[in-house]
Amino acid sequence: MVQPDDGFPHDDGRAPTCAVEGDTGAPVPMAGIRGPLTPNAPLAKLVWFKTGGPADWLFEPADLDDLRTFVERLDGALPLMALGLGSNLIVRDGGIPGVVVRLGKPFADVEVTGETEITCSAGAPGILAASTARDAGIAGLEFLRGIPGTVGGFVRMNGGAYGREVADVLVDCDVILPSGDFVTLPASDLEYSYRHSRLPEGSIVVSARFRGTPGDPDAIGAEMDRIAEAREGSQPLRTKTGGSTFKNPEGHKAWELIDAAGCRGMTHGGAKVSDKHTNFLLNTGEATSADIEELGELVRKKVYEDSGVVLEWEIQRVGRP
């Protein structure tokens, strides 16, 4: 995306999480690997925006051992990215270089592993984690109900909702490093900040342990219901969206700044700023990923011109422009 020379700090997305280069040569030897490895695999159907180009390779591991074997053989030769439910993500139209690892049903388990602890595989959705904690009388994890996505994604980005975030409840997480090494990292090693962690680039979270406090299942369930109702009333659910687009700047709410800048309902190509919640971008049906990302940059520019605040992207933008 070519940026104009107009003095505004445009964000072209070329951050470490947005690989645009990479060798796309032959895959690893597949002898003994049970999960499928698909070349030139379409990704649009796997992400919430329903846009974007293909992955050079899509690997769907059969289980943890299968994933470890694959990553060991890859040995850092190609870029590697994990994919869960595909929320909070723009896959650019040129596709993703290297290997996308989709953590599906084999990575969706949640278990109660202590009086106030649950252990979640990385592909488990937040609602399953919260519901399991509720049934076990573990309070403090209700907010996971309000995070769209899977455990691996919100551990990586310190996901949060309704006044809580992962940093408040994470004990540790199991991670496969790009070398194939399997390590357990305590929460302190992630050096969490707002919607950010220091997880090594190319590493894959495979499970996480969360700790809450003793609670009454009925009261926990009521709080989860309140969160669900709040989301239903304020967010454009059941649309082609990626979730919250921009981080809340210090002392501000992103949606208020966007609304004040006159961006509610603004369109660009097939992309639109939601009328219901202005910090959500929508694919109205025929948008490209470029439409969505360019609309986001237009919103950032208008907010800066109106308030002097520079919005930071919360949604990850990955792949080739």
PDB file of C-alpha atoms in Angstrom:
ATOM      1  CA  MET A   1       0.000   0.000   0.000  1.00  0.00           C
ATOM      2  CA  VAL A   2       1.649   3.247  -1.189  1.00  0.00           C
ATOM      3  CA  GLN A   3       1.472   5.933   1.480  1.00  0.00           C
ATOM      4  CA  PRO A   4       1.079   9.643   0.657  1.00  0.00           C
ATOM      5  CA  ASP A   5       3.716  12.098   1.830  1.00  0.00           C
ATOM      6  CA  ASP A   6       1.320  14.241   3.878  1.00  0.00           C
ATOM      7  CA  GLY A   7       3.001  14.356   7.279  1.00  0.00           C
ATOM      8  CA  PHE A   8       0.606  11.862   8.909  1.00  0.00           C
ATOM      9  CA  PRO A   9       2.245   8.794  10.543  1.00  0.00           C
ATOM     10  CA  HIS A  10       0.651   6.172   8.284  1.00  0.00           C
ATOM     11  CA  ASP A  11       1.050   2.556   9.379  1.00  0.00           C
ATOM     12  CA  ASP A  12       1.924   0.284   6.454  1.00  0.00           C
ATOM     13  CA  GLY A  13       1.731  -2.793   8.685  1.00  0.00           C
ATOM     14  CA  ARG A  14       5.314  -3.832   8.105  1.00  0.00           C
ATOM     15  CA  ALA A  15       5.724  -4.929  11.693  1.00  0.00           C
ATOM     16  CA  PRO A  16       7.392  -8.195  12.778  1.00  0.00           C
ATOM     17  CA  THR A  17       3.946  -9.850  12.868  1.00  0.00           C
ATOM     18  CA  CYS A  18       3.243  -8.861   9.268  1.00  0.00           C
ATOM     19  CA  ALA A  19       5.783 -10.854   7.258  1.00  0.00           C
ATOM     20  CA  VAL A  20       5.977  -9.836   3.617  1.00  0.00           C
ATOM     21  CA  GLU A  21       9.084 -11.769   2.590  1.00  0.00           C
ATOM     22  CA  GLY A  22      10.002 -15.413   2.825  1.00  0.00           C
ATOM     23  CA  ASP A  23      11.267 -18.434   0.928  1.00  0.00           C
ATOM     24  CA  THR A  24       8.350 -20.440  -0.423  1.00  0.00           C
ATOM     25  CA  GLY A  25      10.307 -23.514  -1.450  1.00  0.00           C
ATOM     26  CA  ALA A  26       9.527 -27.186  -0.948  1.00  0.00           C
ATOM     27  CA  PRO A  27       7.817 -28.311   2.248  1.00  0.00           C
ATOM     28  CA  VAL A  28       9.419 -30.477   4.913  1.00  0.00           C
ATOM     29  CA  PRO A  29       9.608 -34.258   4.433  1.00  0.00           C
ATOM     30  CA  MET A  30       6.155 -35.538   5.360  1.00  0.00           C
ATOM     31  CA  ALA A  31       6.992 -39.150   6.269  1.00  0.00           C
ATOM     32  CA  GLY A  32       5.332 -39.880   9.629  1.00  0.00           C
ATOM     33  CA  ILE A  33       3.477 -36.562   9.741  1.00  0.00           C
ATOM     34  CA  ARG A  34      -0.259 -37.243   9.933  1.00  0.00           C
ATOM     35  CA  GLY A  35      -1.854 -33.842   9.447  1.00  0.00           C
ATOM     36  CA  PRO A  36      -2.452 -32.515   5.920  1.00  0.00           C
ATOM     37  CA  LEU A  37      -0.143 -29.940   4.337  1.00  0.00           C
ATOM     38  CA  THR A  38      -1.930 -28.028   1.561  1.00  0.00           C
ATOM     39  CA  PRO A  39      -0.152 -25.796  -0.964  1.00  0.00           C
ATOM     40  CA  ASN A  40      -1.660 -22.474  -2.078  1.00  0.00           C
ATOM     41  CA  ALA A  41      -4.465 -22.930   0.461  1.00  0.00           C
ATOM     42  CA  PRO A  42      -7.371 -20.438   0.440  1.00  0.00           C
ATOM     43  CA  LEU A  43      -7.676 -18.603   3.750  1.00  0.00           C
ATOM     44  CA  ALA A  44     -10.613 -16.224   3.177  1.00  0.00           C
ATOM     45  CA  LYS A  45     -13.137 -18.828   4.320  1.00  0.00           C
ATOM     46  CA  LEU A  46     -11.155 -19.325   7.553  1.00  0.00           C
ATOM     47  CA  VAL A  47     -11.087 -15.692   8.720  1.00  0.00           C
ATOM     48  CA  TRP A  48     -13.941 -13.541   9.986  1.00  0.00           C
ATOM     49  CA  PHE A  49     -13.576 -10.845   7.325  1.00  0.00           C
ATOM     50  CA  LYS A  50     -13.894 -13.516   4.582  1.00  0.00           C
ATOM     51  CA  THR A  51     -11.183 -11.778   2.540  1.00  0.00           C
ATOM     52  CA  GLY A  52      -7.543 -12.299   1.702  1.00  0.00           C
ATOM     53  CA  GLY A  53      -5.188 -14.383  -0.377  1.00  0.00           C
ATOM     54  CA  PRO A  54      -3.969 -17.948   0.107  1.00  0.00           C
ATOM     55  CA  ALA A  55      -1.298 -19.368   2.363  1.00  0.00           C
ATOM     56  CA  ASP A  56       1.744 -20.716   0.540  1.00  0.00           C
ATOM     57  CA  TRP A  57       1.258 -23.773   2.764  1.00  0.00           C
ATOM     58  CA  LEU A  58      -1.466 -24.638   5.279  1.00  0.00           C
ATOM     59  CA  PHE A  59      -0.615 -27.292   7.869  1.00  0.00           C
ATOM     60  CA  GLU A  60      -3.326 -28.798  10.081  1.00  0.00           C
ATOM     61  CA  PRO A  61      -1.567 -30.913  12.718  1.00  0.00           C
ATOM     62  CA  ALA A  62      -3.219 -34.074  13.977  1.00  0.00           C
ATOM     63  CA  ASP A  63      -2.060 -33.410  17.549  1.00  0.00           C
ATOM     64  CA  LEU A  64       0.731 -31.830  19.580  1.00  0.00           C
ATOM     65  CA  ASP A  65       3.345 -34.448  18.653  1.00  0.00           C
ATOM     66  CA  ASP A  66       2.510 -33.985  14.984  1.00  0.00           C
ATOM     67  CA  LEU A  67       2.983 -30.215  15.307  1.00  0.00           C
ATOM     68  CA  ARG A  68       6.288 -30.590  17.140  1.00  0.00           C
ATOM     69  CA  THR A  69       7.643 -32.957  14.502  1.00  0.00           C
ATOM     70  CA  PHE A  70       6.627 -30.621  11.690  1.00  0.00           C
ATOM     71  CA  VAL A  71       8.157 -27.520  13.291  1.00  0.00           C
ATOM     72  CA  GLU A  72      11.370 -29.384  14.133  1.00  0.00           C
ATOM     73  CA  ARG A  73      11.740 -30.437  10.508  1.00  0.00           C
ATOM     74  CA  LEU A  74      10.933 -26.962   9.258  1.00  0.00           C
ATOM     75  CA  ASP A  75      13.721 -25.637  11.513  1.00  0.00           C
ATOM     76  CA  GLY A  76      13.007 -22.000  10.761  1.00  0.00           C
ATOM     77  CA  ALA A  77      13.394 -22.422   6.984  1.00  0.00           C
ATOM     78  CA  LEU A  78      10.038 -20.766   6.258  1.00  0.00           C
ATOM     79  CA  PRO A  79       7.954 -18.117   8.046  1.00  0.00           C
ATOM     80  CA  LEU A  80       5.431 -19.696  10.436  1.00  0.00           C
ATOM     81  CA  MET A  81       2.111 -18.329  11.687  1.00  0.00           C
ATOM     82  CA  ALA A  82      -0.617 -19.891  13.826  1.00  0.00           C
ATOM     83  CA  LEU A  83      -4.304 -19.483  12.962  1.00  0.00           C
ATOM     84  CA  GLY A  84      -7.246 -20.095  15.279  1.00  0.00           C
ATOM     85  CA  LEU A  85     -10.759 -18.858  14.544  1.00  0.00           C
ATOM     86  CA  GLY A  86      -9.499 -16.095  12.258  1.00  0.00           C
ATOM     87  CA  SER A  87     -10.851 -13.182  14.310  1.00  0.00           C
ATOM     88  CA  ASN A  88      -8.783 -10.036  14.900  1.00  0.00           C
ATOM     89  CA  LEU A  89      -7.001 -10.631  11.602  1.00  0.00           C
ATOM     90  CA  ILE A  90      -6.659  -9.124   8.134  1.00  0.00           C
ATOM     91  CA  VAL A  91      -5.051 -11.532   5.672  1.00  0.00           C
ATOM     92  CA  ARG A  92      -3.730  -9.366   2.864  1.00  0.00           C
ATOM     93  CA  ASP A  93      -4.789 -10.063  -0.712  1.00  0.00           C
ATOM     94  CA  GLY A  94      -1.331 -11.284  -1.766  1.00  0.00           C
ATOM     95  CA  GLY A  95      -1.550 -14.177   0.670  1.00  0.00           C
ATOM     96  CA  ILE A  96       0.769 -15.319   3.451  1.00  0.00           C
ATOM     97  CA  PRO A  97       4.343 -16.479   2.786  1.00  0.00           C
ATOM     98  CA  GLY A  98       5.605 -19.652   4.389  1.00  0.00           C
ATOM     99  CA  VAL A  99       3.406 -21.908   6.512  1.00  0.00           C
ATOM    100  CA  VAL A 100       0.137 -21.143   8.291  1.00  0.00           C
ATOM    101  CA  VAL A 101      -0.602 -23.642  11.068  1.00  0.00           C
ATOM    102  CA  ARG A 102      -4.290 -24.071  11.749  1.00  0.00           C
ATOM    103  CA  LEU A 103      -5.013 -25.305  15.260  1.00  0.00           C
ATOM    104  CA  GLY A 104      -8.355 -27.077  14.911  1.00  0.00           C
ATOM    105  CA  LYS A 105     -10.337 -29.607  16.949  1.00  0.00           C
ATOM    106  CA  PRO A 106      -7.296 -31.523  18.284  1.00  0.00           C
ATOM    107  CA  PHE A 107      -6.325 -28.293  20.060  1.00  0.00           C
ATOM    108  CA  ALA A 108      -9.728 -27.312  21.480  1.00  0.00           C
ATOM    109  CA  ASP A 109      -9.751 -29.054  24.887  1.00  0.00           C
ATOM    110  CA  VAL A 110     -10.334 -27.339  28.236  1.00  0.00           C
ATOM    111  CA  GLU A 111      -9.762 -29.156  31.531  1.00  0.00           C
ATOM    112  CA  VAL A 112     -10.103 -28.253  35.194  1.00  0.00           C
ATOM    113  CA  THR A 113      -6.602 -28.886  36.576  1.00  0.00           C
ATOM    114  CA  GLY A 114      -6.809 -27.348  40.021  1.00  0.00           C
ATOM    115  CA  GLU A 115      -9.250 -25.976  42.569  1.00  0.00           C
ATOM    116  CA  THR A 116      -9.179 -22.590  40.851  1.00  0.00           C
ATOM    117  CA  GLU A 117      -7.303 -23.416  37.625  1.00  0.00           C
ATOM    118  CA  ILE A 118      -8.156 -24.520  34.116  1.00  0.00           C
ATOM    119  CA  THR A 119      -5.801 -25.626  31.341  1.00  0.00           C
ATOM    120  CA  CYS A 120      -6.850 -24.773  27.791  1.00  0.00           C
ATOM    121  CA  SER A 121      -5.484 -25.962  24.475  1.00  0.00           C
ATOM    122  CA  ALA A 122      -4.679 -23.088  22.144  1.00  0.00           C
ATOM    123  CA  GLY A 123      -7.560 -23.728  19.763  1.00  0.00           C
ATOM    124  CA  ALA A 124     -10.220 -23.559  22.473  1.00  0.00           C
ATOM    125  CA  PRO A 125     -12.608 -20.600  22.107  1.00  0.00           C
ATOM    126  CA  GLY A 126     -12.928 -18.133  24.947  1.00  0.00           C
ATOM    127  CA  ILE A 127     -16.553 -19.068  25.592  1.00  0.00           C
ATOM    128  CA  LEU A 128     -15.554 -22.706  26.251  1.00  0.00           C
ATOM    129  CA  ALA A 129     -12.849 -21.635  28.699  1.00  0.00           C
ATOM    130  CA  ALA A 130     -15.275 -19.374  30.567  1.00  0.00           C
ATOM    131  CA  SER A 131     -18.044 -21.994  30.621  1.00  0.00           C
ATOM    132  CA  THR A 132     -15.723 -24.696  31.947  1.00  0.00           C
ATOM    133  CA  ALA A 133     -14.588 -22.362  34.715  1.00  0.00           C
ATOM    134  CA  ARG A 134     -18.195 -21.503  35.544  1.00  0.00           C
ATOM    135  CA  ASP A 135     -19.196 -25.163  35.863  1.00  0.00           C
ATOM    136  CA  ALA A 136     -16.242 -25.738  38.216  1.00  0.00           C
ATOM    137  CA  GLY A 137     -17.107 -22.721  40.383  1.00  0.00           C
ATOM    138  CA  ILE A 138     -14.051 -20.729  39.280  1.00  0.00           C
ATOM    139  CA  ALA A 139     -14.679 -16.990  39.159  1.00  0.00           C
ATOM    140  CA  GLY A 140     -12.626 -14.263  37.523  1.00  0.00           C
ATOM    141  CA  LEU A 141     -12.524 -15.782  34.046  1.00  0.00           C
ATOM    142  CA  GLU A 142     -15.956 -14.610  32.913  1.00  0.00           C
ATOM    143  CA  PHE A 143     -14.430 -11.935  30.664  1.00  0.00           C
ATOM    144  CA  LEU A 144     -13.052 -14.663  28.386  1.00  0.00           C
ATOM    145  CA  ARG A 145     -16.676 -15.044  27.259  1.00  0.00           C
ATOM    146  CA  GLY A 146     -16.408 -11.619  25.683  1.00  0.00           C
ATOM    147  CA  ILE A 147     -13.207 -12.183  23.676  1.00  0.00           C
ATOM    148  CA  PRO A 148     -13.822 -13.376  20.116  1.00  0.00           C
ATOM    149  CA  GLY A 149     -11.170 -15.899  19.211  1.00  0.00           C
ATOM    150  CA  THR A 150      -9.141 -18.723  20.693  1.00  0.00           C
ATOM    151  CA  VAL A 151      -6.817 -19.115  23.649  1.00  0.00           C
ATOM    152  CA  GLY A 152      -3.636 -19.073  21.579  1.00  0.00           C
ATOM    153  CA  GLY A 153      -4.510 -15.739  20.018  1.00  0.00           C
ATOM    154  CA  PHE A 154      -5.522 -13.921  23.147  1.00  0.00           C
ATOM    155  CA  VAL A 155      -2.547 -15.266  25.105  1.00  0.00           C
ATOM    156  CA  ARG A 156      -0.252 -13.883  22.403  1.00  0.00           C
ATOM    157  CA  MET A 157      -1.892 -10.444  22.320  1.00  0.00           C
ATOM    158  CA  ASN A 158      -2.997 -10.136  25.958  1.00  0.00           C
ATOM    159  CA  GLY A 159      -6.625 -10.108  24.917  1.00  0.00           C
ATOM    160  CA  GLY A 160      -9.127  -8.490  27.208  1.00  0.00           C
ATOM    161  CA  ALA A 161     -12.694  -7.328  27.620  1.00  0.00           C
ATOM    162  CA  TYR A 162     -14.936  -5.697  30.215  1.00  0.00           C
ATOM    163  CA  GLY A 163     -12.169  -4.468  32.492  1.00  0.00           C
ATOM    164  CA  ARG A 164     -10.021  -7.613  32.584  1.00  0.00           C
ATOM    165  CA  GLU A 165      -7.213  -9.028  30.435  1.00  0.00           C
ATOM    166  CA  VAL A 166      -5.241 -12.240  30.070  1.00  0.00           C
ATOM    167  CA  ALA A 167      -2.321 -10.826  32.080  1.00  0.00           C
ATOM    168  CA  ASP A 168      -4.627 -10.805  35.127  1.00  0.00           C
ATOM    169  CA  VAL A 169      -5.260 -14.565  35.048  1.00  0.00           C
ATOM    170  CA  LEU A 170      -2.520 -16.357  33.097  1.00  0.00           C
ATOM    171  CA  VAL A 171      -0.269 -18.674  35.111  1.00  0.00           C
ATOM    172  CA  ASP A 172       1.874 -19.978  32.251  1.00  0.00           C
ATOM    173  CA  CYS A 173       1.684 -21.221  28.680  1.00  0.00           C
ATOM    174  CA  ASP A 174       3.234 -24.017  26.634  1.00  0.00           C
ATOM    175  CA  VAL A 175       4.909 -22.822  23.459  1.00  0.00           C
ATOM    176  CA  ILE A 176       6.648 -24.396  20.490  1.00  0.00           C
ATOM    177  CA  LEU A 177       9.517 -22.187  19.383  1.00  0.00           C
ATOM    178  CA  PRO A 178      10.518 -21.856  15.699  1.00  0.00           C
ATOM    179  CA  SER A 179      13.367 -24.275  16.423  1.00  0.00           C
ATOM    180  CA  GLY A 180      10.827 -26.923  17.449  1.00  0.00           C
ATOM    181  CA  ASP A 181      11.776 -26.678  21.134  1.00  0.00           C
ATOM    182  CA  PHE A 182       8.857 -27.094  23.549  1.00  0.00           C
ATOM    183  CA  VAL A 183       8.966 -24.684  26.496  1.00  0.00           C
ATOM    184  CA  THR A 184       6.696 -23.596  29.332  1.00  0.00           C
ATOM    185  CA  LEU A 185       6.778 -19.843  29.867  1.00  0.00           C
ATOM    186  CA  PRO A 186       5.485 -18.231  33.067  1.00  0.00           C
ATOM    187  CA  ALA A 187       3.297 -15.194  32.541  1.00  0.00           C
ATOM    188  CA  SER A 188       6.087 -12.912  33.742  1.00  0.00           C
ATOM    189  CA  ASP A 189       8.279 -13.967  30.791  1.00  0.00           C
ATOM    190  CA  LEU A 190       5.704 -12.601  28.350  1.00  0.00           C
ATOM    191  CA  GLU A 191       6.197  -9.043  29.660  1.00  0.00           C
ATOM    192  CA  TYR A 192       2.588  -8.173  28.950  1.00  0.00           C
ATOM    193  CA  SER A 193       1.467  -4.674  28.099  1.00  0.00           C
ATOM    194  CA  TYR A 194      -1.777  -3.426  26.587  1.00  0.00           C
ATOM    195  CA  ARG A 195      -2.721  -5.877  23.798  1.00  0.00           C
ATOM    196  CA  HIS A 196       0.897  -6.988  23.446  1.00  0.00           C
ATOM    197  CA  SER A 197       3.303  -9.673  24.618  1.00  0.00           C
ATOM    198  CA  ARG A 198       6.976 -10.454  24.087  1.00  0.00           C
ATOM    199  CA  LEU A 199       6.361 -13.947  22.721  1.00  0.00           C
ATOM    200  CA  PRO A 200       9.101 -14.783  20.209  1.00  0.00           C
ATOM    201  CA  GLU A 201       8.084 -14.202  16.599  1.00  0.00           C
ATOM    202  CA  GLY A 202       7.109 -17.446  14.867  1.00  0.00           C
ATOM    203  CA  SER A 203       6.426 -19.281  18.122  1.00  0.00           C
ATOM    204  CA  ILE A 204       3.126 -21.130  18.550  1.00  0.00           C
ATOM    205  CA  VAL A 205       1.154 -21.184  21.800  1.00  0.00           C
ATOM    206  CA  VAL A 206      -0.244 -24.699  22.234  1.00  0.00           C
ATOM    207  CA  SER A 207      -1.852 -24.445  25.691  1.00  0.00           C
ATOM    208  CA  ALA A 208      -2.295 -22.076  28.629  1.00  0.00           C
ATOM    209  CA  ARG A 209      -3.147 -22.315  32.313  1.00  0.00           C
ATOM    210  CA  PHE A 210      -5.467 -19.744  33.892  1.00  0.00           C
ATOM    211  CA  ARG A 211      -6.160 -19.128  37.571  1.00  0.00           C
ATOM    212  CA  GLY A 212      -9.300 -17.617  39.024  1.00  0.00           C
ATOM    213  CA  THR A 213     -10.873 -17.541  42.484  1.00  0.00           C
ATOM    214  CA  PRO A 214     -13.563 -19.664  44.154  1.00  0.00           C
ATOM    215  CA  GLY A 215     -17.033 -18.572  43.133  1.00  0.00           C
ATOM    216  CA  ASP A 216     -20.672 -19.486  42.855  1.00  0.00           C
ATOM    217  CA  PRO A 217     -21.560 -21.011  39.463  1.00  0.00           C
ATOM    218  CA  ASP A 218     -24.888 -19.165  39.356  1.00  0.00           C
ATOM    219  CA  ALA A 219     -23.253 -15.808  39.986  1.00  0.00           C
ATOM    220  CA  ILE A 220     -20.514 -16.594  37.457  1.00  0.00           C
ATOM    221  CA  GLY A 221     -23.147 -17.564  34.901  1.00  0.00           C
ATOM    222  CA  ALA A 222     -25.056 -14.347  35.521  1.00  0.00           C
ATOM    223  CA  GLU A 223     -21.925 -12.309  34.862  1.00  0.00           C
ATOM    224  CA  MET A 224     -21.286 -14.240  31.652  1.00  0.00           C
ATOM    225  CA  ASP A 225     -24.862 -13.547  30.573  1.00  0.00           C
ATOM    226  CA  ARG A 226     -24.371  -9.852  31.291  1.00  0.00           C
ATOM    227  CA  ILE A 227     -21.254  -9.817  29.108  1.00  0.00           C
ATOM    228  CA  ALA A 228     -23.061 -11.636  26.303  1.00  0.00           C
ATOM    229  CA  GLU A 229     -25.957  -9.162  26.432  1.00  0.00           C
ATOM    230  CA  ALA A 230     -23.571  -6.210  26.438  1.00  0.00           C
ATOM    231  CA  ARG A 231     -21.817  -7.552  23.327  1.00  0.00           C
ATOM    232  CA  GLU A 232     -25.113  -8.205  21.593  1.00  0.00           C
ATOM    233  CA  GLY A 233     -26.338  -4.705  22.314  1.00  0.00           C
ATOM    234  CA  SER A 234     -23.217  -2.804  21.313  1.00  0.00           C
ATOM    235  CA  GLN A 235     -21.279  -4.799  18.700  1.00  0.00           C
ATOM    236  CA  PRO A 236     -22.070  -5.805  15.107  1.00  0.00           C
ATOM    237  CA  LEU A 237     -22.183  -9.526  15.756  1.00  0.00           C
ATOM    238  CA  ARG A 238     -22.967 -11.946  12.913  1.00  0.00           C
ATOM    239  CA  THR A 239     -21.316  -9.670  10.354  1.00  0.00           C
ATOM    240  CA  LYS A 240     -18.072 -10.018   8.416  1.00  0.00           C
ATOM    241  CA  THR A 241     -15.833  -8.165  10.829  1.00  0.00           C
ATOM    242  CA  GLY A 242     -12.562  -8.742  12.643  1.00  0.00           C
ATOM    243  CA  GLY A 243     -13.468  -7.440  16.073  1.00  0.00           C
ATOM    244  CA  SER A 244     -12.077  -4.289  17.682  1.00  0.00           C
ATOM    245  CA  THR A 245      -9.928  -2.549  15.082  1.00  0.00           C
ATOM    246  CA  PHE A 246      -7.849  -0.092  17.094  1.00  0.00           C
ATOM    247  CA  LYS A 247      -6.380  -0.074  20.571  1.00  0.00           C
ATOM    248  CA  ASN A 248      -7.876   2.342  23.079  1.00  0.00           C
ATOM    249  CA  PRO A 249      -5.348   5.180  23.467  1.00  0.00           C
ATOM    250  CA  GLU A 250      -4.386   6.219  26.981  1.00  0.00           C
ATOM    251  CA  GLY A 251      -7.272   8.211  28.436  1.00  0.00           C
ATOM    252  CA  HIS A 252      -9.559   7.690  25.443  1.00  0.00           C
ATOM    253  CA  LYS A 253     -11.911   5.174  23.866  1.00  0.00           C
ATOM    254  CA  ALA A 254     -11.130   4.507  20.219  1.00  0.00           C
ATOM    255  CA  TRP A 255     -14.779   4.398  19.174  1.00  0.00           C
ATOM    256  CA  GLU A 256     -15.470   7.825  20.653  1.00  0.00           C
ATOM    257  CA  LEU A 257     -12.533   9.380  18.787  1.00  0.00           C
ATOM    258  CA  ILE A 258     -13.666   7.715  15.541  1.00  0.00           C
ATOM    259  CA  ASP A 259     -17.240   8.909  16.022  1.00  0.00           C
ATOM    260  CA  ALA A 260     -16.137  12.454  16.859  1.00  0.00           C
ATOM    261  CA  ALA A 261     -14.066  12.529  13.657  1.00  0.00           C
ATOM    262  CA  GLY A 262     -17.207  11.846  11.623  1.00  0.00           C
ATOM    263  CA  CYS A 263     -16.287   8.319  10.547  1.00  0.00           C
ATOM    264  CA  ARG A 264     -19.468   6.466  11.556  1.00  0.00           C
ATOM    265  CA  GLY A 265     -20.765   4.682   8.463  1.00  0.00           C
ATOM    266  CA  MET A 266     -17.801   5.772   6.297  1.00  0.00           C
ATOM    267  CA  THR A 267     -17.113   3.476   3.319  1.00  0.00           C
ATOM    268  CA  HIS A 268     -14.186   2.615   1.069  1.00  0.00           C
ATOM    269  CA  GLY A 269     -14.715   0.082  -1.688  1.00  0.00           C
ATOM    270  CA  GLY A 270     -16.611  -2.780  -0.092  1.00  0.00           C
ATOM    271  CA  ALA A 271     -15.506  -1.892   3.454  1.00  0.00           C
ATOM    272  CA  LYS A 272     -17.477   0.166   5.960  1.00  0.00           C
ATOM    273  CA  VAL A 273     -17.133   1.600   9.463  1.00  0.00           C
ATOM    274  CA  SER A 274     -19.901   0.008  11.509  1.00  0.00           C
ATOM    275  CA  ASP A 275     -22.864   2.224  12.357  1.00  0.00           C
ATOM    276  CA  LYS A 276     -23.412   0.190  15.520  1.00  0.00           C
ATOM    277  CA  HIS A 277     -19.870   0.346  16.920  1.00  0.00           C
ATOM    278  CA  THR A 278     -17.388   2.626  15.167  1.00  0.00           C
ATOM    279  CA  ASN A 279     -14.307   0.642  16.254  1.00  0.00           C
ATOM    280  CA  PHE A 280     -15.465  -2.229  14.036  1.00  0.00           C
ATOM    281  CA  LEU A 281     -14.797  -2.384  10.305  1.00  0.00           C
ATOM    282  CA  LEU A 282     -17.113  -4.456   8.116  1.00  0.00           C
ATOM    283  CA  ASN A 283     -16.918  -6.329   4.854  1.00  0.00           C
ATOM    284  CA  THR A 284     -20.262  -5.389   3.318  1.00  0.00           C
ATOM    285  CA  GLY A 285     -20.051  -8.276   0.869  1.00  0.00           C
ATOM    286  CA  GLU A 286     -17.488  -7.594  -1.841  1.00  0.00           C
ATOM    287  CA  ALA A 287     -14.600  -5.990   0.060  1.00  0.00           C
ATOM    288  CA  THR A 288     -10.976  -6.869  -0.499  1.00  0.00           C
ATOM    289  CA  SER A 289      -8.513  -6.913   2.358  1.00  0.00           C
ATOM    290  CA  ALA A 290      -6.961  -3.802   0.793  1.00  0.00           C
ATOM    291  CA  ASP A 291     -10.344  -2.035   1.038  1.00  0.00           C
ATOM    292  CA  ILE A 292     -10.527  -2.858   4.749  1.00  0.00           C
ATOM    293  CA  GLU A 293      -6.957  -1.889   5.573  1.00  0.00           C
ATOM    294  CA  GLU A 294      -7.119   1.311   3.521  1.00  0.00           C
ATOM    295  CA  LEU A 295     -10.375   2.276   5.247  1.00  0.00           C
ATOM    296  CA  GLY A 296      -8.635   1.766   8.582  1.00  0.00           C
ATOM    297  CA  GLU A 297      -5.842   4.094   7.496  1.00  0.00           C
ATOM    298  CA  LEU A 298      -8.369   6.709   6.386  1.00  0.00           C
ATOM    299  CA  VAL A 299     -10.011   6.488   9.815  1.00  0.00           C
ATOM    300  CA  ARG A 300      -6.627   6.880  11.548  1.00  0.00           C
ATOM    301  CA  LYS A 301      -5.896   9.986   9.459  1.00  0.00           C
ATOM    302  CA  LYS A 302      -9.282  11.603  10.163  1.00  0.00           C
ATOM    303  CA  VAL A 303      -8.978  10.905  13.896  1.00  0.00           C
ATOM    304  CA  TYR A 304      -5.497  12.433  13.927  1.00  0.00           C
ATOM    305  CA  GLU A 305      -6.708  15.523  12.094  1.00  0.00           C
ATOM    306  CA  ASP A 306      -9.661  15.892  14.474  1.00  0.00           C
ATOM    307  CA  SER A 307      -8.033  15.142  17.827  1.00  0.00           C
ATOM    308  CA  GLY A 308      -4.277  14.846  17.370  1.00  0.00           C
ATOM    309  CA  VAL A 309      -4.439  11.247  18.623  1.00  0.00           C
ATOM    310  CA  VAL A 310      -2.724   8.538  16.583  1.00  0.00           C
ATOM    311  CA  LEU A 311      -4.728   5.299  16.728  1.00  0.00           C
ATOM    312  CA  GLU A 312      -2.754   2.049  16.808  1.00  0.00           C
ATOM    313  CA  TRP A 313      -4.041  -1.036  15.038  1.00  0.00           C
ATOM    314  CA  GLU A 314      -5.263  -3.822  17.307  1.00  0.00           C
ATOM    315  CA  ILE A 315      -6.204  -6.124  14.453  1.00  0.00           C
ATOM    316  CA  GLN A 316      -3.210  -8.015  13.081  1.00  0.00           C
ATOM    317  CA  ARG A 317      -2.489  -7.450   9.407  1.00  0.00           C
ATOM    318  CA  VAL A 318      -0.447 -10.243   7.894  1.00  0.00           C
ATOM    319  CA  GLY A 319       0.854 -11.273   4.519  1.00  0.00           C
ATOM    320  CA  ARG A 320       1.827  -9.653   1.243  1.00  0.00           C
ATOM    321  CA  PRO A 321       0.176  -6.315   0.358  1.00  0.00           C
TER     322      PRO A 321
END
